[in-house]
Amino acid sequence: PRAPLDGPVREVHLVAPDVLLVVLANGDGARWARGPWRVGGGAATPVGRRSLPVAQPGYEVGFRARDDLERVDVDHHVFLRLASRPGARAVLRVEGPDGLRFWLPHSDRFLETPVVQLNQVGYDARATGRWAYVSAWLGTGGALSLTGFPREVEVVREPRDPLAPIEIVARLPLEPRAARDEDAGTEVRQIDLAPVPAVEGARLRIRVPGVGVSFTTAISARAAEEAFVVTTRGLFHNRWAGDLAPAFTEWPRRPDHGVAFTAEQTDALDPLPESTPRVGRRPVRGGYHDAGDFDQRPMHVVVPQLLMRAFEAAPARFPDGQLRLPESGNGVPDLLDEALWGVAAWADLQEADGGVRAGVESWRHPWGVTFADEDPLPYWTFARDPNVTARAAGLFAQAARLLAPYDAARARTLEERARRAWTWATAHGAGAAFRLYGAGELHALTGDAAFARAFDEAEAALGPYGAFSAYALGGVDAPDFARGARCDASDLLTMLRAHDGGEALRARAPVWLARASDDVVAAVLESTHAHRNPRGPGPFGWGSAAVMGRHLEPVLARLALGGLDAATHQRAFDAVSVAADYVLGANPLGLVYITGLGARHPEEPLHLDSLAWIARGRPPVPGIPVFGPASSLPSSPWYEPGKRALVPGFDELPPMLRYVDLRTFVNTNEFSVWEVQAPHVAHFAALMSSPPPLPSEPPRGTTPRPPRAARSSTTSSSGARSTRPSPAGTSR
C-alpha cells in the first residue's frame, strides 16, 4: 500500500483456485472492471469490483496550511474468473483494458493470498485455542464460494534462503466455520492451529494448495511481547511534553507544549472560550494527548491506572530497558516509568490545597496537519474537580506504593500528594464511584483503617450490590467522568487483595467477576462471529469493533486477581489470546488495527505526527491504533470525498468491512489514548503476565450465581462526540 508505482498494477493475488484479484491504483475503476481481460491465453470474466480510497495526500504540513480534501487516491480491486485453473505453478500472461499487459509468475508456495486471515504478529504458544480463517468478499460480486477449495492446507516454515526447499511443519484440515457470516458477508472456513508446535524465531505461512500462501505469522511464547512493546511505545510517542529525541525513536521531534495558562472552567469535556485570559502560566509536563488534538481531559487518568494495573500483575515481566525510553536504565521498570509519566501531569495540575484540575484544553482543536511541537494554540487548565481529584488520589497512592522499592524519596512525595488530594476530594463531594479507587489505594499504601472504612462507605452508597450495582463491564466511559456514576475493575483490584476492610466487596466479587468473566470467555471461544471475538450485538464504532481490551475487562481483572484452577485459567487465557489474534489480523479485513505491526496495517491514521511524517515520505509512527470498523458514518462534509470513491458504498459493505484507511474518516481511523491505546496495552500485557499455571485439581463445590450483569454499551464509549477533533485540514 502507498508504494510508488511505474504503472497501475499494485498487487496480484489468487483468492480462489480460479479467481484472480488484480489491484490497480487510480484510473477508472468501472473501466478496469468491465474489461476485457485475458489471463494465460484465455478470456477472464470480471466477477466483482471493490474500490477503496487509500490516501488523501493533498495537504501541506503547518498550522492552517493548504489542504485538498478532494484529492483521493483509490485502489480498485478487480476480481476475475479464470477460464482454467493455473494449478500449483504457472507463468501467466495477463492482459487488461487500455493495453495493460504484464507477466505473472505464479506459485502456490510463494504468491501471497489475502484469502487467509491470521494473526500477522504471532500466536501465543501457551494458548490452546489458535485459529486462522479463510474467506473473501468480492465487492459487487458478493460472497466468494469456497466449494472448490482443498480440504487440507499446509503450515510451512518461511526459509531464510529463498532458494531453499520449503519445510512443511503441519498438514491441517480446512473446516467449515460459517455458511455465511454476517460480519464478513461471505462463507468462512477455519484452520485449527492448536496442533502446530511452537517454532521460536521462525516465521510461518499457511499454504492453500492451488491458491497461495498467507502473510507470515509465528507460534511463539514471545509473540505477545512484540505487540506489547510496539503499542506501548506508540503511547510514548503521544506523551505531552515528551522527549522524542533521535536516541529514543526514528520518528523524532522536539518536546511539545509543556505549559498551560490557569483557568476555571468547570465543564472539562468542552473547549474553553477563545477569549479566556492568558494568565497564571504554569508548567505541565506529563500525561498524553490524543491523535488529532493535543489536550488532556478527565478520561486520561485511566491511562496510568491501566498501566500500573498491568505492571502490578507481574512486575518481573516488565523490566527496566524493555521499552527504550528516556528513563530506561534508571533502575525503575520501563512500564512503571511510562505510567509515572501519566501520573506526572496530574501532579502538575494539583494545587497546594490538594485539589487537582481536570486537565488542559484549548479553544479549538489543531487546524491542519502539524507536528505536536509546532502547535501554536494556547492551552488552559480546567477548574479543580472533586471526581478527578479523588481518582488522582488513587493514582498518586498506587504510584507511591509501586515506586517505593525503587525510589523511596519520590514515593514519599507521591504519598503526600495522595493524602492532600483525598482530603480535598472528600471535602468537596467526590462521587462514591470515584472514592473507591482513592480509598483502596491509600489503604494499601498506609494500612490506615480509616481508608478501609471510607472504601466500605463509598461501596455501600452505590446500591444494594455495592460496586456491582454500578459496575462498567467494558470500562468507564466519558459520561462517567462527568457524573461519577460507575466504577470498573481497576477501582477495586487493590482492595480485593486486602486482608482488612472491603469485606462486603470480597464476599460478592468472586461470584460477580466469575459470572462476568465466564460470559466474556464464552463470547470469545463459543463466538457467534466466524472470526472469533467478544463483540456484542448492536451498533458498533469508535473502537468497539476493534479494541478487544475493553470487552475483556472482567477477564483481565479475574486473571490479575489469580487463584484460578488450571482449567479455568487456561480457558480465560485462551479467550484473551484469541481476542488478541483478532486485533492482529485474524478478522474479516485481514488487517492489523495498529500501525507498524504485521503485513497489513493502517497507512493513513488520523494522528497528526504520523501525517506530518507521511508528508515527508515516512510511514506512520508505529504503535498507533485506530478505531476500526463503524456501523455508520457521521454526516460531516469531510467524509464525502472518500465516500464517493467507495464501490460498493459504505452502507452496502458487510459490517466488519466498514473501515476506511483515510485521515478524514474520523470514526474509523482516529483513536484516543484512553479508550483505545491504553486498553490495547493492558490487553497485550495480560498475555505476558498471565501464563497458564501448572495443572491442578479444580476446587470442589459450587457458588450461587448472581443475576446476569448488564453489558455496557458499545456504540460510543466516548460519550458526546461533539468533543471529537475535526480531521486535519477542516474547520469545525
XYZ file of C-alpha atoms in Angstrom:
732
model
C 0.000 0.000 0.000
C 1.115 3.557 -0.893
C 4.262 2.341 -2.651
C 5.157 4.434 -5.736
C 4.401 2.543 -8.930
C 5.629 2.686 -12.524
C 2.219 1.539 -13.761
C -1.316 0.985 -12.491
C -0.833 -2.556 -11.141
C -0.298 -2.580 -7.386
C -0.959 -6.187 -6.351
C -1.952 -9.514 -7.875
C -3.254 -12.487 -5.871
C -5.283 -15.627 -6.347
C -8.180 -15.683 -3.886
C -9.538 -18.994 -5.161
C -8.168 -21.685 -7.483
C -9.967 -19.968 -10.364
C -10.329 -16.337 -9.164
C -7.577 -13.774 -9.703
C -7.508 -10.443 -7.864
C -5.789 -7.532 -9.587
C -5.405 -4.327 -7.554
C -4.997 -1.206 -9.715
C -4.089 2.256 -8.470
C -6.341 5.133 -9.523
C -7.714 5.383 -13.047
C -11.270 4.481 -13.970
C -12.463 1.686 -11.706
C -15.545 0.988 -13.778
C -13.388 0.698 -16.906
C -10.989 -1.700 -15.188
C -13.931 -3.799 -14.019
C -15.578 -4.007 -17.463
C -12.539 -5.459 -19.166
C -11.904 -7.163 -21.451
C -9.362 -9.300 -19.598
C -7.337 -12.286 -20.750
C -5.246 -14.458 -18.449
C -2.996 -17.277 -19.627
C -4.286 -17.077 -23.169
C -7.955 -17.447 -22.230
C -10.714 -14.956 -21.551
C -11.144 -13.971 -17.890
C -14.574 -12.853 -16.726
C -14.855 -9.904 -14.303
C -16.971 -11.104 -11.365
C -16.628 -8.265 -8.863
C -15.108 -4.911 -8.063
C -14.252 -3.163 -4.850
C -12.883 0.382 -4.938
C -11.239 1.688 -1.758
C -9.929 5.182 -1.060
C -6.428 4.682 0.390
C -4.952 8.176 0.785
C -5.711 11.883 0.742
C -2.224 13.248 0.026
C -3.225 16.814 -0.879
C -2.051 18.537 2.293
C 0.925 20.521 3.496
C 2.400 20.421 6.985
C 1.784 23.527 9.055
C -0.925 25.250 11.060
C -3.725 26.316 8.670
C -1.659 25.072 5.714
C -3.162 24.095 2.354
C -5.357 21.004 2.338
C -7.160 19.496 -0.652
C -9.749 17.007 0.568
C -10.967 16.294 -2.962
C -7.703 14.635 -3.945
C -8.268 10.968 -3.121
C -6.088 8.055 -4.190
C -8.150 4.941 -4.883
C -7.186 1.287 -5.226
C -9.543 -0.724 -7.434
C -9.808 -4.438 -6.590
C -10.937 -6.291 -9.717
C -11.844 -9.977 -9.358
C -11.522 -12.156 -12.467
C -12.895 -15.668 -13.016
C -10.299 -17.651 -14.964
C -11.107 -19.956 -17.840
C -8.792 -22.587 -16.362
C -7.021 -23.048 -13.063
C -3.302 -22.273 -13.094
C -2.575 -25.040 -10.593
C 0.494 -25.073 -8.373
C 2.856 -23.318 -10.797
C 2.415 -21.271 -13.942
C 3.663 -18.196 -15.756
C 0.604 -16.286 -16.872
C 0.268 -13.517 -19.414
C -2.305 -11.027 -18.093
C -3.920 -8.527 -20.490
C -6.424 -5.865 -19.486
C -8.114 -2.712 -20.775
C -6.217 0.126 -22.422
C -3.232 -2.002 -23.378
C -2.396 -3.210 -19.877
C -0.063 -6.229 -20.050
C 2.148 -7.995 -17.525
C 3.560 -11.415 -16.732
C 2.509 -13.146 -13.502
C 4.860 -15.861 -12.240
C 2.511 -17.865 -10.028
C 3.450 -20.470 -7.448
C 1.083 -21.501 -4.694
C 4.172 -21.870 -2.485
C 5.229 -18.234 -2.866
C 2.407 -15.980 -4.129
C 0.637 -14.372 -1.159
C -3.141 -14.513 -0.885
C -5.369 -12.353 1.348
C -7.958 -15.137 1.436
C -6.288 -16.355 4.646
C -6.839 -14.171 7.718
C -4.490 -14.851 10.629
C -2.512 -13.234 13.416
C 0.240 -11.497 11.436
C 2.414 -10.857 14.505
C 2.288 -14.285 16.058
C 0.102 -16.678 18.042
C 0.822 -17.305 21.691
C 2.221 -20.817 22.041
C 0.687 -21.135 25.523
C -2.856 -20.770 24.150
C -4.681 -23.998 23.382
C -7.067 -22.134 21.080
C -5.482 -20.745 17.887
C -7.321 -20.291 14.609
C -6.836 -18.871 11.130
C -9.728 -18.252 8.748
C -10.380 -18.414 5.008
C -12.873 -16.029 3.413
C -13.181 -13.375 0.734
C -15.840 -10.885 -0.252
C -15.752 -9.843 -3.911
C -17.310 -6.400 -3.624
C -20.013 -6.057 -6.250
C -19.573 -9.810 -6.838
C -20.700 -10.669 -3.311
C -19.592 -13.721 -1.392
C -16.800 -15.987 -2.609
C -17.828 -19.622 -2.724
C -15.256 -21.909 -1.135
C -16.631 -25.019 -2.839
C -13.534 -25.563 -4.960
C -11.060 -25.183 -2.105
C -8.922 -28.098 -0.943
C -9.841 -29.983 2.198
C -6.345 -29.679 3.623
C -3.776 -26.892 3.965
C -0.126 -26.859 4.930
C 1.719 -24.842 7.546
C 5.174 -24.138 6.129
C 8.278 -22.558 7.581
C 9.445 -19.429 5.770
C 13.010 -20.245 4.599
C 15.741 -17.708 5.258
C 17.266 -18.679 1.919
C 14.615 -18.038 -0.752
C 16.098 -20.846 -2.874
C 15.986 -23.407 -0.074
C 13.301 -26.106 -0.015
C 10.198 -25.226 1.962
C 9.729 -27.219 5.146
C 6.195 -28.423 5.851
C 5.518 -28.086 9.575
C 1.967 -29.482 9.601
C -0.918 -30.548 7.394
C -4.278 -29.432 8.745
C -7.922 -29.719 7.666
C -9.733 -26.707 6.236
C -13.006 -26.959 8.125
C -16.412 -25.286 7.758
C -16.977 -22.401 10.171
C -19.985 -20.477 8.792
C -22.016 -20.975 5.632
C -22.498 -17.209 5.600
C -21.085 -14.967 8.282
C -22.828 -11.620 8.671
C -19.627 -9.820 9.717
C -17.659 -10.935 6.662
C -20.598 -11.144 4.257
C -19.430 -14.497 2.984
C -18.696 -18.130 3.740
C -15.911 -18.676 6.273
C -13.787 -21.731 6.889
C -11.283 -22.203 9.685
C -7.905 -23.777 10.326
C -7.274 -25.053 13.847
C -3.630 -24.259 14.558
C -3.573 -25.801 18.042
C -1.640 -28.917 16.850
C 1.194 -26.810 15.394
C 4.190 -26.740 17.733
C 5.918 -23.511 18.673
C 8.872 -22.696 16.465
C 10.759 -19.927 18.254
C 12.401 -17.425 15.916
C 10.727 -18.815 12.782
C 8.117 -17.237 10.531
C 5.360 -19.484 9.241
C 2.835 -19.326 6.414
C -0.331 -21.257 5.644
C -0.311 -22.702 2.130
C -3.645 -23.249 0.417
C -2.841 -25.637 -2.464
C -3.754 -24.174 -5.819
C -4.182 -20.674 -4.360
C -1.133 -19.380 -2.480
C 0.323 -18.657 0.932
C -0.809 -16.412 3.764
C 1.046 -13.461 5.170
C 3.631 -14.637 7.669
C 2.889 -15.484 11.267
C 4.597 -17.234 14.160
C 3.747 -19.509 17.059
C 5.873 -18.416 19.932
C 5.859 -17.858 23.676
C 7.296 -14.408 22.923
C 4.654 -13.478 20.353
C 2.751 -11.161 22.705
C 5.846 -9.142 23.552
C 6.184 -7.544 20.110
C 2.585 -6.336 20.161
C 3.015 -5.078 23.732
C 6.278 -3.225 23.107
C 5.230 -1.594 19.818
C 1.857 -0.445 21.172
C 3.306 0.853 24.445
C 5.982 2.751 22.548
C 3.143 4.225 20.480
C 1.842 5.605 23.768
C 5.314 7.025 24.443
C 5.068 8.887 21.113
C 1.912 10.607 22.420
C 3.456 11.938 25.629
C 2.534 15.528 26.404
C 5.889 17.399 26.543
C 7.734 14.124 25.882
C 11.347 13.913 24.769
C 11.174 12.310 21.318
C 14.894 12.682 20.634
C 16.614 10.563 17.943
C 18.202 8.445 20.673
C 14.761 7.084 21.552
C 12.843 6.989 18.259
C 13.154 7.020 14.485
C 10.227 9.488 14.479
C 11.845 12.301 16.489
C 10.627 15.786 17.271
C 11.110 18.369 19.989
C 9.079 18.253 23.231
C 5.603 19.658 22.647
C 3.670 22.146 24.756
C 4.787 21.805 28.378
C 2.922 24.847 29.690
C -0.657 25.974 30.228
C -2.448 29.036 31.486
C -4.707 28.753 34.521
C -8.462 28.952 34.001
C -11.514 27.905 35.975
C -13.955 26.347 33.501
C -15.785 23.503 35.251
C -17.021 21.628 32.153
C -13.945 19.600 31.230
C -15.492 17.962 28.162
C -15.747 21.180 26.117
C -13.180 23.651 24.752
C -12.640 26.936 26.553
C -13.675 30.292 25.018
C -11.001 31.824 22.802
C -11.259 34.972 24.921
C -10.180 33.185 28.120
C -7.471 35.347 29.772
C -3.948 34.054 29.333
C -2.889 34.334 32.950
C -1.266 32.065 35.503
C 1.232 30.423 33.148
C 2.380 27.121 34.685
C 4.416 24.053 33.693
C 2.546 20.881 32.765
C 4.930 18.067 31.924
C 3.410 14.625 31.757
C 0.335 12.804 30.560
C -0.723 12.119 26.982
C -2.511 13.781 24.124
C -4.678 12.053 21.580
C -4.453 11.635 17.837
C -5.790 14.746 16.186
C -5.742 17.024 19.212
C -3.314 17.895 21.983
C -5.496 18.235 25.053
C -5.722 16.245 28.271
C -9.152 15.567 29.692
C -10.515 13.761 32.788
C -10.692 10.430 30.964
C -6.908 10.411 30.600
C -6.454 9.423 34.242
C -7.367 5.904 33.068
C -4.111 5.591 31.113
C -1.652 5.411 34.039
C -4.226 3.482 36.036
C -4.332 0.712 33.404
C -0.545 0.710 33.011
C 0.021 0.353 36.758
C -2.537 -2.425 36.930
C -0.723 -4.263 34.122
C 2.643 -3.785 35.818
C 1.405 -4.911 39.228
C 0.118 -8.203 37.805
C 3.687 -9.410 37.103
C 6.452 -6.829 37.726
C 9.243 -9.222 36.752
C 7.918 -9.455 33.194
C 8.311 -5.720 32.595
C 11.999 -4.908 33.217
C 13.958 -1.699 33.019
C 15.145 -1.133 29.429
C 12.288 -3.017 27.779
C 10.706 -0.012 26.041
C 13.703 2.177 25.055
C 12.508 5.211 26.985
C 14.456 8.286 28.082
C 14.107 6.843 31.592
C 15.473 3.407 30.636
C 18.429 2.482 32.814
C 17.234 4.426 35.875
C 16.552 1.249 37.847
C 12.771 1.591 37.538
C 10.919 -0.861 35.246
C 10.007 0.837 31.961
C 6.282 0.107 32.162
C 6.178 1.750 35.581
C 8.183 4.696 34.203
C 5.588 5.089 31.456
C 2.778 5.002 33.992
C 4.595 7.601 36.099
C 4.697 9.902 33.072
C 0.912 9.657 33.004
C 0.741 10.400 36.739
C 3.055 13.422 36.430
C 0.501 15.541 34.560
C -1.982 15.285 37.419
C 0.767 16.167 39.897
C 1.449 19.354 37.924
C -2.291 20.087 37.929
C -2.563 19.727 41.704
C -2.881 22.891 43.755
C -1.406 23.469 47.218
C -4.760 22.741 48.862
C -4.784 19.268 47.268
C -7.381 19.877 44.563
C -6.466 18.579 41.101
C -7.510 20.379 37.965
C -9.433 18.325 35.414
C -6.924 18.641 32.567
C -5.860 21.116 29.890
C -7.618 22.256 26.724
C -7.509 24.986 24.077
C -10.280 26.969 22.408
C -10.353 24.609 19.396
C -8.637 21.543 18.028
C -5.495 21.997 15.892
C -6.105 23.418 12.440
C -4.415 21.362 9.752
C -1.583 18.857 9.885
C 1.214 19.847 12.225
C 3.760 18.182 14.447
C 2.694 18.400 18.079
C 5.657 20.622 18.981
C 4.625 23.140 16.279
C 1.084 23.601 17.573
C 0.657 27.366 18.233
C -2.619 27.145 20.145
C -2.738 28.330 23.770
C -3.849 25.835 26.423
C -5.583 26.456 29.741
C -6.320 24.344 32.762
C -9.803 23.399 33.813
C -11.004 24.056 37.340
C -10.308 21.699 40.206
C -12.758 18.809 40.131
C -13.674 16.552 43.089
C -14.074 13.391 40.994
C -10.821 13.889 39.110
C -9.087 14.717 42.390
C -10.397 11.531 44.019
C -9.111 9.434 41.159
C -5.812 11.342 41.188
C -5.507 10.450 44.877
C -5.659 6.809 43.794
C -3.072 7.402 41.064
C -0.649 9.081 43.469
C -1.128 6.382 46.132
C -0.757 3.441 43.766
C 2.277 5.040 42.123
C 3.841 5.636 45.551
C 3.300 2.019 46.558
C 4.739 0.583 43.337
C 7.653 3.028 43.183
C 8.760 2.644 46.819
C 11.137 -0.313 46.187
C 12.949 1.698 43.512
C 12.814 5.344 44.687
C 11.667 5.827 48.274
C 12.028 9.626 48.295
C 9.875 10.102 45.215
C 7.348 7.635 46.626
C 7.032 9.714 49.804
C 6.302 12.812 47.741
C 3.563 10.959 45.870
C 2.090 9.726 49.155
C 1.896 13.300 50.425
C 0.110 14.307 47.198
C -2.318 11.416 47.597
C -3.247 12.419 51.128
C -3.841 16.058 50.155
C -5.898 15.056 47.125
C -8.053 12.713 49.207
C -8.741 15.361 51.815
C -9.789 17.913 49.206
C -11.886 15.457 47.166
C -13.876 14.183 50.131
C -14.410 17.708 51.434
C -15.784 18.798 48.061
C -18.227 15.956 47.444
C -16.427 13.468 45.196
C -18.771 10.773 43.905
C -18.834 7.366 45.563
C -17.626 5.554 42.433
C -14.519 7.734 42.299
C -13.775 7.460 46.016
C -13.344 3.696 45.692
C -10.019 3.866 43.877
C -8.503 6.550 46.100
C -9.617 4.921 49.348
C -8.466 1.471 48.317
C -5.037 2.614 47.182
C -4.465 4.804 50.233
C -5.405 1.892 52.467
C -2.958 -0.386 50.650
C -0.227 2.249 50.888
C -0.690 3.315 54.506
C -2.521 0.480 56.235
C -4.785 3.106 57.809
C -8.133 1.551 58.716
C -9.849 4.900 58.128
C -9.333 4.463 54.409
C -10.782 0.955 54.549
C -13.878 2.375 56.256
C -14.076 5.105 53.612
C -13.962 2.439 50.913
C -16.737 0.443 52.556
C -18.915 3.545 52.901
C -18.425 4.505 49.237
C -19.110 0.983 48.067
C -22.303 0.704 50.105
C -23.508 4.035 48.692
C -23.517 2.627 45.140
C -26.520 0.361 45.690
C -27.702 -2.965 47.077
C -24.940 -4.894 45.286
C -22.270 -2.391 46.228
C -19.761 -1.733 43.454
C -21.552 -4.227 41.239
C -24.648 -2.049 41.272
C -22.632 0.421 39.178
C -20.029 -1.761 37.510
C -18.904 -0.935 33.955
C -18.084 -4.244 32.288
C -16.309 -2.538 29.407
C -14.597 0.124 31.488
C -15.849 3.570 32.409
C -16.597 5.993 29.591
C -16.693 9.753 29.134
C -20.091 10.429 30.766
C -18.891 8.586 33.864
C -16.136 11.134 34.265
C -18.689 13.923 34.224
C -21.221 12.256 36.526
C -19.073 9.888 38.562
C -21.714 7.197 38.187
C -19.811 3.928 37.591
C -16.645 2.091 38.562
C -14.622 -0.706 36.978
C -12.163 -3.413 37.955
C -9.186 -1.072 38.226
C -11.001 0.739 41.055
C -11.463 -2.489 43.002
C -8.482 -4.782 42.461
C -6.249 -3.451 45.218
C -8.989 -3.637 47.841
C -9.870 -7.144 46.684
C -6.320 -8.162 47.608
C -6.548 -6.549 51.057
C -6.775 -8.578 54.271
C -8.754 -5.999 56.224
C -11.578 -3.795 55.042
C -13.679 -4.357 51.960
C -15.315 -7.486 53.420
C -18.627 -6.881 51.640
C -16.845 -6.411 48.326
C -14.727 -9.531 48.764
C -17.810 -11.553 49.610
C -19.561 -10.524 46.387
C -16.698 -10.099 43.939
C -15.700 -13.731 43.263
C -19.213 -14.609 42.173
C -19.840 -11.453 40.179
C -16.458 -11.401 38.455
C -16.658 -15.118 37.728
C -20.053 -14.700 36.083
C -18.995 -11.658 34.059
C -15.677 -13.263 33.079
C -17.289 -16.566 32.098
C -19.755 -14.700 29.894
C -16.963 -12.908 28.038
C -14.822 -16.045 27.739
C -17.773 -17.881 26.237
C -18.432 -14.949 23.905
C -14.918 -15.445 22.516
C -14.411 -19.200 22.489
C -18.026 -20.033 21.505
C -18.315 -16.876 19.449
C -21.297 -16.190 17.233
C -18.841 -14.398 14.946
C -16.986 -16.628 12.488
C -13.765 -14.708 13.219
C -13.876 -15.247 16.991
C -14.117 -12.118 19.135
C -16.145 -10.873 22.148
C -18.033 -8.025 20.449
C -21.690 -7.984 21.404
C -24.687 -7.302 19.147
C -25.901 -3.903 18.064
C -24.327 -0.816 16.529
C -20.556 -0.511 16.722
C -17.909 2.148 16.243
C -15.372 4.376 17.975
C -13.271 1.321 18.799
C -15.909 -1.150 19.974
C -15.298 -3.407 16.943
C -11.512 -3.465 17.212
C -10.445 -2.703 20.809
C -10.867 -6.092 22.415
C -9.254 -4.991 25.689
C -12.394 -3.067 26.649
C -14.635 -6.108 26.143
C -12.190 -8.301 28.081
C -12.217 -6.102 31.207
C -13.730 -8.682 33.633
C -11.491 -11.459 32.261
C -8.360 -9.357 32.707
C -9.464 -8.489 36.248
C -10.027 -12.122 37.151
C -6.627 -13.131 35.769
C -4.978 -10.276 37.669
C -6.513 -11.463 40.943
C -5.230 -15.009 40.415
C -6.259 -18.039 42.408
C -7.936 -19.808 39.499
C -7.713 -23.532 38.949
C -5.675 -24.591 35.930
C -8.617 -25.319 33.646
C -10.398 -22.029 34.355
C -7.159 -20.084 33.997
C -6.327 -21.759 30.685
C -9.779 -21.055 29.288
C -9.563 -17.376 30.319
C -6.054 -17.112 28.898
C -7.233 -18.654 25.623
C -10.004 -16.056 25.355
C -7.542 -13.201 25.882
C -5.171 -14.735 23.315
C -7.867 -15.375 20.680
C -9.145 -11.815 21.099
C -5.589 -10.563 20.517
C -5.408 -12.699 17.364
C -8.467 -10.819 16.111
C -6.838 -7.414 16.701
C -3.652 -8.582 14.995
C -5.151 -9.747 11.705
C -7.482 -12.720 12.283
C -10.509 -10.602 11.361
C -12.630 -10.274 8.201
C -10.481 -7.387 6.905
C -7.237 -9.296 7.407
C -5.863 -6.061 8.892
C -3.778 -5.423 11.998
C -5.530 -2.470 13.630
C -2.231 -0.987 14.891
C 0.418 0.710 12.739
C 3.819 -0.920 12.411
C 2.622 -4.441 13.188
C 2.137 -7.261 10.696
C 1.984 -7.196 6.918
C -1.193 -5.107 6.623
C -1.938 -2.225 8.978
C -3.327 1.332 8.780
C -1.301 3.602 6.500
C -3.079 6.953 6.996
C -4.286 7.156 10.613
C -5.708 10.437 11.837
C -2.642 11.075 14.008
C -1.093 14.448 13.304
C 2.523 13.474 13.961
C 2.078 10.476 11.651
C 0.515 12.585 8.900
C 3.377 15.065 9.184
C 5.861 12.216 8.769
C 3.896 10.690 5.858
C 4.184 14.039 4.049
C 7.963 13.688 4.449
C 7.973 10.226 2.911
C 7.994 8.188 6.121
C 5.445 5.603 7.257
C 3.191 6.464 10.180
C 4.509 6.264 13.726
C 4.431 2.601 14.853
C 2.092 1.554 17.632
C -0.774 3.875 16.671
C -4.116 2.035 16.881
C -7.268 3.036 15.034
C -10.928 2.873 15.981
C -11.620 0.261 13.275
C -14.955 -0.590 11.628
C -18.042 1.526 12.277
C -21.648 0.625 11.583
C -22.332 4.052 10.068
C -20.637 7.331 9.200
C -21.424 10.812 10.513
C -22.863 13.332 8.094
C -19.891 15.713 8.394
C -18.782 17.059 4.991
C -15.155 15.905 5.243
C -16.297 12.278 4.808
C -17.859 12.990 1.411
C -14.803 12.749 -0.940
C -13.880 9.350 0.462
C -17.459 8.123 0.455
C -17.815 8.990 -3.244
C -14.807 6.804 -4.057
C -16.216 3.699 -2.346
C -17.666 0.930 -4.521
C -19.810 -0.648 -3.141
C -20.949 2.188 -0.902
C -20.158 2.237 2.793
C -23.629 1.101 3.888
C -23.503 -1.789 1.408
C -20.334 -3.256 2.923
C -20.523 -6.225 5.307
C -20.339 -4.889 8.873
C -16.719 -5.746 9.655
C -15.531 -4.420 6.280
C -16.895 -0.940 7.072
C -13.485 0.546 7.604
C -11.695 3.160 5.519
C -7.988 3.877 5.961
C -8.338 7.599 5.326
C -7.494 10.541 7.582
C -10.891 12.200 7.188
C -12.784 9.092 8.336
C -12.553 10.118 11.963
C -14.708 7.372 13.453
C -12.708 4.589 11.759
C -9.167 5.979 11.569
C -8.631 8.156 14.629
C -8.032 6.925 18.184
C -7.761 8.102 21.772
C -5.085 7.155 24.264
C -7.599 6.308 26.989
C -10.272 4.264 25.201
C -8.084 2.611 22.518
C -4.329 2.734 23.116
C -4.148 2.035 26.861
C -6.695 -0.828 26.686
C -4.608 -2.439 23.915
C -1.512 -2.133 26.115
C -3.363 -3.720 29.045
C -4.629 -6.499 26.754
C -1.198 -7.427 25.395
C 0.414 -7.051 28.825
C -2.039 -9.590 30.228
C -0.762 -12.195 27.762
C 2.751 -11.584 29.058
C 1.782 -11.512 32.730
C -0.741 -14.366 32.881
C 0.890 -17.596 31.695
C -1.333 -20.583 32.411
C -0.461 -22.309 35.691
C 0.612 -25.900 36.101
C -2.318 -28.302 36.052
C -4.093 -28.698 39.361
C -7.336 -30.192 40.550
C -10.176 -27.677 40.316
C -11.864 -26.774 43.593
C -14.961 -28.747 44.506
C -18.309 -27.213 45.328
C -20.479 -24.568 43.765
C -21.296 -20.952 44.455
C -24.742 -19.373 43.897
C -24.730 -17.312 40.731
C -25.953 -13.701 40.841
C -28.248 -12.115 38.284
C -26.519 -11.527 34.960
C -24.847 -8.126 34.904
C -25.926 -5.739 32.159
C -23.386 -5.338 29.367
C -22.201 -1.802 28.765
C -22.999 -0.050 25.511
C -20.553 -0.450 22.644
C -21.891 2.235 20.406
C -19.884 5.185 21.654
C -17.664 4.832 24.660
C -16.607 8.449 24.464
C -19.969 9.996 25.159
C -20.902 13.099 23.218
C -18.913 13.153 20.015
C -19.066 16.917 19.758
C -15.694 16.817 21.513
C -14.127 14.819 18.662
C -11.471 16.696 16.720
C -12.147 17.736 13.176
C -9.986 15.857 10.695
C -6.773 17.531 9.677
C -7.341 20.497 7.438
C -11.022 21.050 8.187
C -12.765 23.563 10.404
C -15.321 22.502 12.951
